[in-house]
Tab-separated table of C-alpha atoms and ligand atoms in Angstrom:
chain	number	residue	atom	x	y	z
A	314	MET	CA	-10.637	-44.455	35.094
A	315	ALA	CA	-12.924	-44.650	37.798
A	316	ARG	CA	-15.107	-47.445	38.021
A	317	ILE	CA	-18.851	-47.330	38.831
A	318	VAL	CA	-20.768	-49.680	40.581
A	319	ALA	CA	-24.218	-48.709	40.178
A	320	LEU	CA	-26.374	-45.459	39.783
A	321	GLU	CA	-28.277	-45.776	42.742
A	322	CYS	CA	-31.857	-43.343	43.057
A	323	VAL	CA	-31.957	-41.872	46.357
A	324	HIS	CA	-35.651	-42.120	46.061
A	325	CYS	CA	-36.455	-45.955	46.090
A	326	GLY	CA	-32.579	-47.481	46.422
A	327	GLN	CA	-33.041	-49.186	43.056
A	328	ARG	CA	-29.641	-49.878	41.053
A	329	TYR	CA	-28.986	-49.490	37.686
A	330	GLY	CA	-25.719	-49.953	35.273
A	331	ALA	CA	-23.891	-47.224	33.753
A	332	ASP	CA	-25.022	-48.405	30.759
A	333	GLU	CA	-28.180	-48.821	31.487
A	334	VAL	CA	-30.649	-45.603	32.238
A	335	ASP	CA	-29.213	-42.359	30.727
A	336	TYR	CA	-30.815	-39.391	33.555
A	337	PHE	CA	-33.393	-40.348	35.997
A	338	CYS	CA	-34.541	-43.380	37.655
A	339	PRO	CA	-37.291	-45.084	35.305
A	340	GLY	CA	-39.626	-46.180	38.221
A	341	CYS	CA	-39.420	-42.930	39.948
A	342	GLY	CA	-39.340	-40.224	37.320
A	343	TYR	CA	-37.806	-37.414	37.537
A	344	HIS	CA	-39.445	-35.391	40.222
A	345	GLU	CA	-38.850	-37.616	42.708
A	346	GLY	CA	-35.756	-40.540	40.636
A	347	ILE	CA	-32.628	-38.855	40.740
A	348	LEU	CA	-29.732	-40.888	40.898
A	349	ASP	CA	-26.382	-41.161	42.708
A	350	VAL	CA	-23.530	-42.602	40.923
A	351	LEU	CA	-20.940	-45.101	43.239
A	352	TYR	CA	-17.746	-46.447	42.318
A	353	ASP	CA	-15.390	-48.849	43.450
A	354	TYR	CA	-13.816	-47.381	46.231
A	355	ASP	CA	-11.168	-49.311	47.002
A	356	ALA	CA	-10.054	-49.059	43.380
A	357	ALA	CA	-10.217	-45.527	44.356
A	358	ARG	CA	-8.145	-45.703	47.476
A	359	GLY	CA	-4.989	-46.371	45.552
A	360	GLU	CA	-5.002	-43.970	43.621
A	361	LEU	CA	-6.107	-40.951	45.079
A	362	SER	CA	-3.477	-42.283	48.475
A	363	ARG	CA	-1.898	-38.514	49.750
A	364	SER	CA	1.578	-39.514	47.722
A	365	ALA	CA	-0.166	-40.195	44.667
A	366	LEU	CA	-2.139	-36.991	44.831
A	367	ALA	CA	0.833	-35.036	45.518
A	368	ALA	CA	2.842	-36.269	42.761
A	369	ASN	CA	-0.015	-35.373	40.706
A	370	PRO	CA	0.917	-32.134	38.303
A	371	ASN	CA	-2.824	-31.833	37.586
A	372	ARG	CA	-3.630	-28.393	39.203
A	373	ASN	CA	-7.478	-28.751	38.204
A	374	MET	CA	-10.697	-30.458	38.818
A	375	TRP	CA	-9.581	-33.361	36.432
A	376	ARG	CA	-7.137	-34.674	39.362
A	377	TYR	CA	-9.411	-36.142	40.708
A	378	LEU	CA	-9.991	-38.774	37.955
A	379	PRO	CA	-10.432	-41.802	39.879
A	380	LEU	CA	-13.083	-40.564	41.615
A	381	LEU	CA	-15.522	-38.491	38.514
A	382	PRO	CA	-17.783	-40.155	35.614
A	383	VAL	CA	-15.658	-40.266	32.577
A	384	ALA	CA	-14.419	-42.929	30.477
A	385	ASN	CA	-13.643	-40.634	27.280
A	386	ALA	CA	-9.865	-38.583	28.700
A	387	ALA	CA	-9.389	-37.432	25.373
A	388	LEU	CA	-12.908	-35.444	25.058
A	389	ILE	CA	-11.820	-33.383	28.736
A	390	PRO	CA	-11.929	-29.678	27.364
A	391	HIS	CA	-9.142	-27.519	27.591
A	392	LEU	CA	-10.219	-25.127	29.960
A	393	GLN	CA	-8.640	-25.146	33.437
A	394	VAL	CA	-11.696	-25.798	36.039
A	395	GLY	CA	-11.055	-25.470	39.512
A	396	TRP	CA	-8.038	-26.220	41.623
A	397	THR	CA	-9.080	-22.518	43.222
A	398	PRO	CA	-7.735	-19.815	45.404
A	399	LEU	CA	-8.446	-21.083	49.143
A	400	TYR	CA	-7.770	-17.792	51.316
A	401	GLU	CA	-8.138	-16.911	54.998
A	402	THR	CA	-9.212	-14.260	56.727
A	403	GLN	CA	-9.332	-13.329	59.752
A	404	ARG	CA	-10.512	-8.891	59.104
A	405	LEU	CA	-13.734	-10.681	57.813
A	406	ALA	CA	-13.924	-13.550	60.819
A	407	ARG	CA	-14.013	-10.984	63.328
A	408	GLU	CA	-17.310	-9.544	61.324
A	409	LEU	CA	-18.980	-12.348	61.127
A	410	GLY	CA	-18.983	-13.306	64.626
A	411	VAL	CA	-16.422	-16.819	64.008
A	412	ALA	CA	-13.164	-17.798	64.942
A	413	ARG	CA	-11.715	-18.117	61.471
A	414	CYS	CA	-13.376	-18.146	58.242
A	415	TRP	CA	-11.555	-18.909	54.512
A	416	ILE	CA	-12.704	-18.122	51.380
A	417	LYS	CA	-12.692	-20.469	48.976
A	418	ASP	CA	-13.297	-18.516	45.336
A	419	GLU	CA	-15.300	-20.369	42.585
A	420	GLY	CA	-15.979	-16.851	40.884
A	421	ARG	CA	-12.380	-18.340	39.362
A	422	ASN	CA	-13.329	-20.082	37.206
A	423	PRO	CA	-13.847	-20.205	33.792
A	424	THR	CA	-16.792	-18.198	32.839
A	425	ALA	CA	-16.552	-17.087	37.074
A	426	SER	CA	-18.864	-19.360	38.268
A	427	PHE	CA	-19.027	-23.168	40.532
A	428	LYS	CA	-20.864	-24.256	38.157
A	429	ASP	CA	-18.207	-25.058	35.105
A	430	ARG	CA	-17.697	-27.817	37.326
A	431	ALA	CA	-20.428	-29.159	36.838
A	432	SER	CA	-20.454	-28.069	32.885
A	433	ALA	CA	-17.444	-29.313	32.426
A	434	VAL	CA	-18.608	-32.984	33.023
A	435	GLY	CA	-21.421	-32.650	30.961
A	436	VAL	CA	-20.399	-32.518	28.088
A	437	VAL	CA	-16.999	-34.937	28.338
A	438	LYS	CA	-20.750	-36.766	29.190
A	439	ALA	CA	-22.441	-35.352	25.923
A	440	GLY	CA	-19.114	-36.374	23.556
A	441	GLU	CA	-19.148	-40.236	25.047
A	442	LYS	CA	-22.893	-40.211	24.155
A	443	ARG	CA	-21.712	-38.516	20.857
A	444	ALA	CA	-24.677	-35.936	21.240
A	445	ALA	CA	-25.633	-33.769	18.449
A	446	GLN	CA	-26.583	-30.538	20.854
A	447	VAL	CA	-26.888	-30.160	24.928
A	448	THR	CA	-29.193	-27.871	26.671
A	449	CYS	CA	-30.024	-26.671	29.995
A	450	ALA	CA	-32.157	-24.336	31.573
A	451	SER	CA	-30.516	-21.861	34.105
A	452	THR	CA	-31.325	-18.631	36.468
A	453	GLY	CA	-28.036	-18.052	34.990
A	454	ASN	CA	-24.537	-19.416	35.299
A	455	ALA	CA	-25.176	-23.073	34.396
A	456	ALA	CA	-26.302	-21.454	31.396
A	457	SER	CA	-23.729	-19.381	30.229
A	458	SER	CA	-21.233	-22.339	31.761
A	459	LEU	CA	-22.139	-24.854	29.556
A	460	ALA	CA	-22.647	-22.059	26.980
A	461	GLY	CA	-18.642	-21.869	27.551
A	462	PHE	CA	-17.802	-25.573	27.655
A	463	ALA	CA	-19.901	-26.028	24.893
A	464	ALA	CA	-17.831	-23.859	22.627
A	465	ALA	CA	-14.932	-25.467	24.342
A	466	ALA	CA	-16.421	-29.051	23.091
A	467	GLY	CA	-17.027	-27.368	19.508
A	468	ILE	CA	-20.833	-28.624	20.441
A	469	PRO	CA	-24.395	-26.475	19.968
A	470	ALA	CA	-25.936	-25.525	22.753
A	471	THR	CA	-29.403	-24.489	22.996
A	472	ILE	CA	-30.534	-22.672	26.020
A	473	PHE	CA	-33.164	-21.237	27.926
A	474	VAL	CA	-33.232	-18.606	30.576
A	475	PRO	CA	-35.638	-16.574	32.214
A	476	ARG	CA	-36.534	-12.918	31.343
A	477	ARG	CA	-34.484	-12.168	34.319
A	478	ALA	CA	-31.605	-13.243	34.062
A	479	PRO	CA	-28.518	-11.085	34.764
A	480	GLN	CA	-27.671	-9.571	31.404
A	481	ALA	CA	-23.795	-10.016	32.080
A	482	LYS	CA	-25.048	-13.860	32.022
A	483	VAL	CA	-26.660	-13.593	29.135
A	484	ALA	CA	-24.153	-11.514	27.753
A	485	GLN	CA	-21.490	-14.578	27.964
A	486	LEU	CA	-24.473	-17.213	26.500
A	487	LEU	CA	-24.706	-15.207	22.915
A	488	VAL	CA	-21.187	-14.300	22.885
A	489	TYR	CA	-19.749	-17.746	23.665
A	490	GLY	CA	-22.380	-18.792	20.573
A	491	ALA	CA	-25.302	-20.126	22.301
A	492	ARG	CA	-28.708	-20.091	20.680
A	493	VAL	CA	-30.235	-18.516	23.770
A	494	PHE	CA	-33.784	-18.781	24.665
A	495	SER	CA	-34.928	-16.182	27.053
A	496	VAL	CA	-38.508	-17.432	28.261
A	497	GLU	CA	-41.599	-14.633	28.894
A	498	GLY	CA	-42.050	-17.017	32.703
A	499	THR	CA	-39.466	-17.917	35.703
A	500	TYR	CA	-36.786	-20.018	36.129
A	501	ASP	CA	-39.166	-22.962	36.839
A	502	GLN	CA	-41.265	-22.793	33.185
A	503	ALA	CA	-38.353	-22.462	31.557
A	504	TRP	CA	-37.056	-25.464	33.099
A	505	GLU	CA	-39.837	-27.646	32.235
A	506	LEU	CA	-39.729	-25.525	28.593
A	507	CYS	CA	-36.081	-27.182	28.520
A	508	MET	CA	-37.249	-30.858	29.661
A	509	GLN	CA	-39.757	-30.780	26.691
A	510	ALA	CA	-37.059	-29.615	24.333
A	511	ALA	CA	-34.573	-32.027	24.995
A	512	ALA	CA	-36.688	-35.170	25.301
A	513	GLU	CA	-38.280	-33.833	21.856
A	514	PHE	CA	-35.107	-32.935	19.310
A	515	GLY	CA	-32.955	-35.573	21.587
A	516	TRP	CA	-30.498	-32.944	23.259
A	517	TYR	CA	-28.405	-33.749	25.631
A	518	ASN	CA	-29.486	-32.751	28.780
A	519	ARG	CA	-26.907	-30.741	31.264
A	520	ASN	CA	-30.166	-30.088	34.518
A	521	CYS	CA	-28.141	-30.655	36.976
A	522	ALA	CA	-31.103	-31.950	38.973
A	523	ILE	CA	-31.769	-34.967	36.552
A	524	ASN	CA	-28.516	-36.140	34.868
A	525	PRO	CA	-26.729	-38.014	37.901
A	526	TYR	CA	-23.140	-37.349	36.860
A	527	LEU	CA	-23.669	-33.261	37.131
A	528	ILE	CA	-23.542	-33.221	40.773
A	529	GLU	CA	-19.622	-35.881	40.132
A	530	GLY	CA	-18.096	-32.758	38.992
A	531	LYS	CA	-20.083	-29.629	41.750
A	532	LYS	CA	-18.454	-32.436	44.259
A	533	THR	CA	-14.731	-31.395	43.239
A	534	VAL	CA	-14.811	-28.272	45.237
A	535	SER	CA	-14.640	-30.598	48.234
A	536	LEU	CA	-12.122	-33.184	47.068
A	537	GLU	CA	-9.735	-29.847	46.602
A	538	LEU	CA	-10.941	-28.226	50.703
A	539	ALA	CA	-9.904	-31.355	51.984
A	540	GLU	CA	-6.325	-31.561	50.057
A	541	GLN	CA	-5.738	-27.251	50.317
A	542	PHE	CA	-6.607	-27.868	54.162
A	543	ALA	CA	-4.538	-30.809	54.554
A	544	ALA	CA	-1.891	-28.791	53.447
A	545	LEU	CA	-2.207	-26.286	55.964
A	546	GLY	CA	-1.756	-28.719	58.842
A	547	PRO	CA	-3.090	-32.239	60.033
A	548	GLU	CA	-6.275	-30.665	61.734
A	549	VAL	CA	-7.139	-27.699	60.182
A	550	PHE	CA	-10.891	-27.932	58.669
A	551	PRO	CA	-13.890	-25.879	58.931
A	552	ASP	CA	-16.601	-26.539	61.586
A	553	TRP	CA	-19.216	-25.503	59.209
A	554	VAL	CA	-18.821	-25.446	55.209
A	555	VAL	CA	-21.797	-22.520	54.106
A	556	VAL	CA	-23.028	-22.690	50.790
A	557	SER	CA	-25.725	-20.919	49.698
A	558	VAL	CA	-28.927	-23.316	47.938
A	559	GLY	CA	-31.190	-22.898	45.102
A	560	ASP	CA	-31.771	-26.019	43.684
A	561	GLY	CA	-29.928	-28.050	45.970
A	562	CYS	CA	-26.880	-29.445	43.675
A	563	THR	CA	-24.377	-27.166	44.763
A	564	ILE	CA	-24.559	-28.318	48.311
A	565	GLY	CA	-25.587	-31.916	47.369
A	566	GLY	CA	-22.260	-31.990	45.374
A	567	VAL	CA	-20.626	-30.214	47.861
A	568	TRP	CA	-21.835	-33.068	50.521
A	569	LYS	CA	-20.620	-36.056	48.841
A	570	GLY	CA	-17.251	-34.561	48.244
A	571	LEU	CA	-16.799	-34.585	51.675
A	572	LYS	CA	-18.201	-37.595	52.440
A	573	GLU	CA	-15.798	-39.411	49.434
A	574	MET	CA	-12.989	-37.799	50.753
A	575	HIS	CA	-13.752	-39.170	54.183
A	576	LEU	CA	-14.366	-42.779	53.375
A	577	LEU	CA	-10.757	-42.328	51.279
A	578	GLY	CA	-9.513	-41.418	54.877
A	579	LEU	CA	-8.240	-37.822	53.410
A	580	LEU	CA	-10.082	-35.597	55.361
A	581	PRO	CA	-9.689	-36.452	58.627
A	582	ARG	CA	-13.741	-35.342	59.724
A	583	LEU	CA	-16.692	-34.009	58.346
A	584	PRO	CA	-17.947	-31.167	59.241
A	585	ARG	CA	-21.398	-29.492	58.926
A	586	LEU	CA	-22.676	-27.874	56.146
A	587	LEU	CA	-24.901	-24.188	56.746
A	588	GLY	CA	-27.075	-24.271	53.378
A	589	VAL	CA	-28.324	-20.091	53.083
A	590	GLN	CA	-31.768	-18.904	51.013
A	591	ALA	CA	-33.111	-15.673	50.574
A	592	GLU	CA	-35.974	-14.289	52.422
A	593	GLY	CA	-37.899	-14.347	49.529
A	594	CYS	CA	-37.761	-17.728	48.276
A	595	ALA	CA	-36.669	-19.870	50.995
A	596	PRO	CA	-38.385	-23.530	50.271
A	597	TYR	CA	-35.781	-25.194	51.956
A	598	VAL	CA	-36.304	-23.095	55.377
A	599	THR	CA	-39.407	-23.666	55.664
A	600	ALA	CA	-39.428	-27.792	55.193
A	601	TRP	CA	-36.854	-27.244	57.802
A	602	ARG	CA	-38.196	-25.480	59.812
A	603	GLU	CA	-41.005	-27.255	60.119
A	604	ARG	CA	-40.051	-30.727	59.216
A	605	ALA	CA	-42.214	-30.938	56.503
A	606	ALA	CA	-42.660	-32.086	52.766
A	607	LEU	CA	-41.773	-29.367	49.975
A	608	ARG	CA	-43.751	-27.162	49.225
A	609	PRO	CA	-43.137	-24.809	45.807
A	610	CYS	CA	-42.646	-20.991	47.131
A	611	ALA	CA	-42.361	-17.971	44.936
A	612	ALA	CA	-39.462	-16.466	44.170
A	613	GLU	CA	-38.516	-12.714	45.179
A	614	THR	CA	-34.906	-12.584	45.892
A	615	LEU	CA	-31.898	-9.923	43.558
A	616	ALA	CA	-29.924	-13.486	43.897
A	617	ASP	CA	-30.954	-14.517	41.039
A	618	SER	CA	-28.951	-17.704	40.867
A	619	ILE	CA	-30.653	-19.145	43.685
A	620	ALA	CA	-34.298	-17.568	42.883
A	621	VAL	CA	-35.941	-21.532	42.240
A	622	GLY	CA	-39.419	-21.802	43.738
A	623	HIS	CA	-38.893	-25.383	43.054
A	624	PRO	CA	-36.442	-27.027	43.664
A	625	ARG	CA	-35.145	-29.498	41.576
A	626	ASN	CA	-33.150	-31.868	43.659
A	627	PHE	CA	-34.308	-31.790	46.478
A	628	ALA	CA	-33.453	-35.004	48.000
A	629	LYS	CA	-29.713	-34.660	47.965
A	630	GLY	CA	-30.346	-30.912	49.632
A	631	MET	CA	-31.519	-32.045	52.363
A	632	ARG	CA	-29.861	-35.127	52.741
A	633	ALA	CA	-27.273	-33.166	52.745
A	634	VAL	CA	-27.777	-30.447	55.535
A	635	THR	CA	-29.824	-33.229	57.312
A	636	GLU	CA	-26.429	-35.967	57.361
A	637	SER	CA	-23.917	-33.314	58.184
A	638	GLY	CA	-25.488	-32.227	61.344
A	639	GLY	CA	-25.802	-28.955	60.408
A	640	ALA	CA	-28.567	-26.114	59.130
A	641	PHE	CA	-30.211	-23.879	56.641
A	642	VAL	CA	-30.625	-20.397	57.409
A	643	GLU	CA	-32.616	-17.626	55.596
A	644	VAL	CA	-31.148	-13.782	54.454
A	645	ALA	CA	-33.237	-11.061	53.995
A	646	ASP	CA	-31.415	-9.548	50.434
A	647	GLU	CA	-30.312	-6.579	52.109
A	648	GLU	CA	-28.421	-8.734	54.648
A	649	ILE	CA	-27.122	-10.228	51.062
A	650	LEU	CA	-25.858	-7.084	49.248
A	651	GLU	CA	-24.113	-6.204	53.464
A	652	ALA	CA	-22.589	-9.631	52.844
A	653	MET	CA	-21.418	-8.123	48.947
A	654	THR	CA	-19.502	-4.859	49.994
A	655	LEU	CA	-18.127	-7.180	53.512
A	656	LEU	CA	-16.229	-9.143	51.660
A	657	ALA	CA	-15.336	-6.915	48.644
A	658	ARG	CA	-14.043	-4.602	51.258
A	659	LYS	CA	-12.725	-7.407	54.655
A	660	ALA	CA	-10.755	-10.365	51.704
A	661	ALA	CA	-11.376	-7.936	48.448
A	662	VAL	CA	-13.418	-10.892	46.587
A	663	PHE	CA	-15.719	-9.960	44.759
A	664	GLY	CA	-18.979	-12.018	44.498
A	665	GLU	CA	-22.805	-11.607	42.688
A	666	PRO	CA	-25.167	-12.030	45.359
A	667	ALA	CA	-25.426	-15.683	45.684
A	668	GLY	CA	-22.322	-16.162	45.807
A	669	VAL	CA	-21.680	-14.007	49.359
A	670	ALA	CA	-25.404	-14.713	50.566
A	671	GLY	CA	-23.076	-17.836	52.451
A	672	ALA	CA	-21.758	-14.661	54.611
A	673	ALA	CA	-24.979	-13.447	55.283
A	674	GLY	CA	-25.966	-16.840	56.147
A	675	VAL	CA	-23.334	-17.089	58.986
A	676	ARG	CA	-23.927	-13.749	60.511
A	677	ARG	CA	-27.664	-15.182	60.943
A	678	ALA	CA	-26.266	-18.506	62.144
A	679	VAL	CA	-24.283	-16.716	64.870
A	680	ALA	CA	-26.394	-14.476	65.831
A	681	GLN	CA	-28.993	-17.268	66.189
A	682	GLY	CA	-26.393	-19.572	68.111
A	683	ILE	CA	-26.681	-22.160	65.127
A	684	ILE	CA	-23.069	-21.309	64.423
A	685	ARG	CA	-20.886	-20.588	67.878
A	686	ARG	CA	-18.545	-18.546	68.539
A	687	HIS	CA	-15.441	-20.571	68.890
A	688	GLU	CA	-16.163	-22.091	65.444
A	689	SER	CA	-15.035	-21.487	62.927
A	690	ALA	CA	-16.979	-21.497	58.609
A	691	GLY	CA	-15.665	-22.029	55.355
A	692	LEU	CA	-17.464	-20.268	52.593
A	693	ILE	CA	-18.087	-21.211	49.071
A	694	VAL	CA	-18.044	-18.046	47.022
A	695	THR	CA	-19.989	-19.458	44.148
A	696	GLY	CA	-19.779	-16.551	41.708
A	697	ASN	CA	-18.140	-14.033	40.263
A	698	GLY	CA	-19.652	-10.145	41.163
A	699	LEU	CA	-18.888	-8.329	37.925
A	700	LYS	CA	-21.643	-11.160	36.361
A	701	ASP	CA	-24.537	-8.672	38.146
A	702	ILE	CA	-23.211	-5.122	38.220
A	703	ALA	CA	-26.626	-3.576	39.071
A	704	SER	CA	-27.048	-5.471	42.070
A	705	ALA	CA	-23.633	-4.799	42.902
A	706	MET	CA	-24.414	-0.794	42.093
A	707	GLN	CA	-27.086	-1.255	44.420
A	708	ALA	CA	-24.697	-2.546	47.147
A	709	ALA	CA	-22.133	-0.195	46.621
A	710	GLY	CA	-24.039	3.271	45.752
A	711	GLN	CA	-22.685	5.523	43.161
A	712	ALA	CA	-19.744	7.341	42.910
A	713	THR	CA	-18.732	10.770	42.930
A	714	ALA	CA	-19.085	13.418	39.671
A	715	VAL	CA	-16.735	15.855	39.768
A	716	GLY	CA	-15.922	18.142	37.217
A	717	ALA	CA	-11.631	17.483	35.463
A	718	GLY	CA	-10.053	20.403	37.895
A	719	ILE	CA	-7.927	20.001	41.267
A	720	GLU	CA	-10.942	22.662	42.693
A	721	ALA	CA	-13.674	20.045	42.428
A	722	ILE	CA	-11.465	17.466	44.438
A	723	ARG	CA	-11.151	20.288	47.489
A	724	ASN	CA	-14.549	21.155	47.267
A	725	ALA	CA	-15.944	16.992	47.420
A	726	LEU	CA	-13.390	16.521	50.338
A	727	GLY	CA	-14.499	20.084	51.671
A	728	VAL	CA	-10.931	20.586	52.409
A	729	ALA	CA	-9.827	24.324	52.562
A	730	ILE	CA	-7.760	25.591	49.758
A	731	ALA	CA	-4.254	24.383	49.500
A	732	LYS	CA	-1.398	27.401	50.876
B	533	PLP	C1	-26.305	-22.008	40.778
B	533	PLP	C2	-25.708	-21.289	42.102
B	533	PLP	C3	-26.436	-21.706	43.068
B	533	PLP	C4	-26.724	-23.042	43.948
B	533	PLP	O1	-26.581	-24.098	43.389
B	533	PLP	P1	-28.398	-25.320	43.166
B	533	PLP	O2	-27.393	-26.097	43.095
B	533	PLP	O3	-29.081	-23.992	42.357
B	533	PLP	O4	-28.780	-25.321	44.580
B	533	PLP	C5	-25.757	-20.199	43.758
B	533	PLP	N1	-25.319	-19.761	43.708
B	533	PLP	C6	-24.387	-19.730	42.440
B	533	PLP	C7	-23.152	-18.007	42.129
B	533	PLP	C8	-25.279	-20.318	41.437
B	533	PLP	O5	-24.819	-20.569	40.071
């Protein structure tokens, strides 16, 4: 079991015991006072040595229990989360203009997105608190993920989504049995509404930017990356790890996991992080370029999962990229759609728009000289393409309609009649 030493406010540095606060720093409030979970890393070092990991039969995120905030392992849901595949793809590397390229396919999680790593921890914590209900607001994936894990844990869920959430994600919510509020408004408005409702009705809040434990789930992708790359050779690790950014919890979690593996001696060197946003909603990129504070903006992109005009975890997201010596780039929606078919055709991985935005970002970063051609990139494909069919059809076009006879096929192919 992990030993949590403290919860530390990223804004004021104040430390709290794990039993003292549930969510954010009371002094700084939820806009600023996001907490970091700190462990007894000396204790974890023994339990997570190379030999201990090699002997661990768990092929899922729970193999890292010494670095996870779980007090009662009996509450771990039965679903298989994590240990998603890592593929090297040379054809994609050539297309993107880098020396080597790997894909970590997070669409292979139980509800088909990266968010499952966070929700899995969320329902364990809700169970430990004996919560009668769990809630979250989401552009879609955190919602469908929480609905799935609430079903696994047997806890009722109430979910707030913006009206524009793709239908497949809403369908997931309803099938898993969540109570769904489709909010007339943006994700940002749904988020505020969820915060109010959670406070008023006492529901356990899975919103990743205020609940310090959720990022702990998200970081497990990096713990896996360290192990999966170590298996490929002692010095093999991408120069850049690439992830799309909305609230910033994902990239914050990715960085925390990398740093922890480095601290434990399980990662030879830290990569740079490339944070990718959509042009129509790029508050991180703007703040990065202008070295300025966050300015919330409109959210105009088909990549619904990163359509976040007011990032709720700006401090952690910005810190991750800055500390890593990385960069933020933005990509147009057309580049995202192009990346979708590129990934599918060159690597046979089908991602949703926010899932493939990272690949578009690599191209941009290479064009801008941020990533050099001799460098390598690891892409975290955060969500499965079937979650947003409308965008997929926009990227790939329509099927050729034909009659049910060979004539029609010959005509369509433009070939002469066979002898
Ligand atoms: C949530 C999500 C992201 C971005 O994560 P943030 O924590 O909001 O930055 C990226 N891709 C997909 C598919 C997501 O669902």
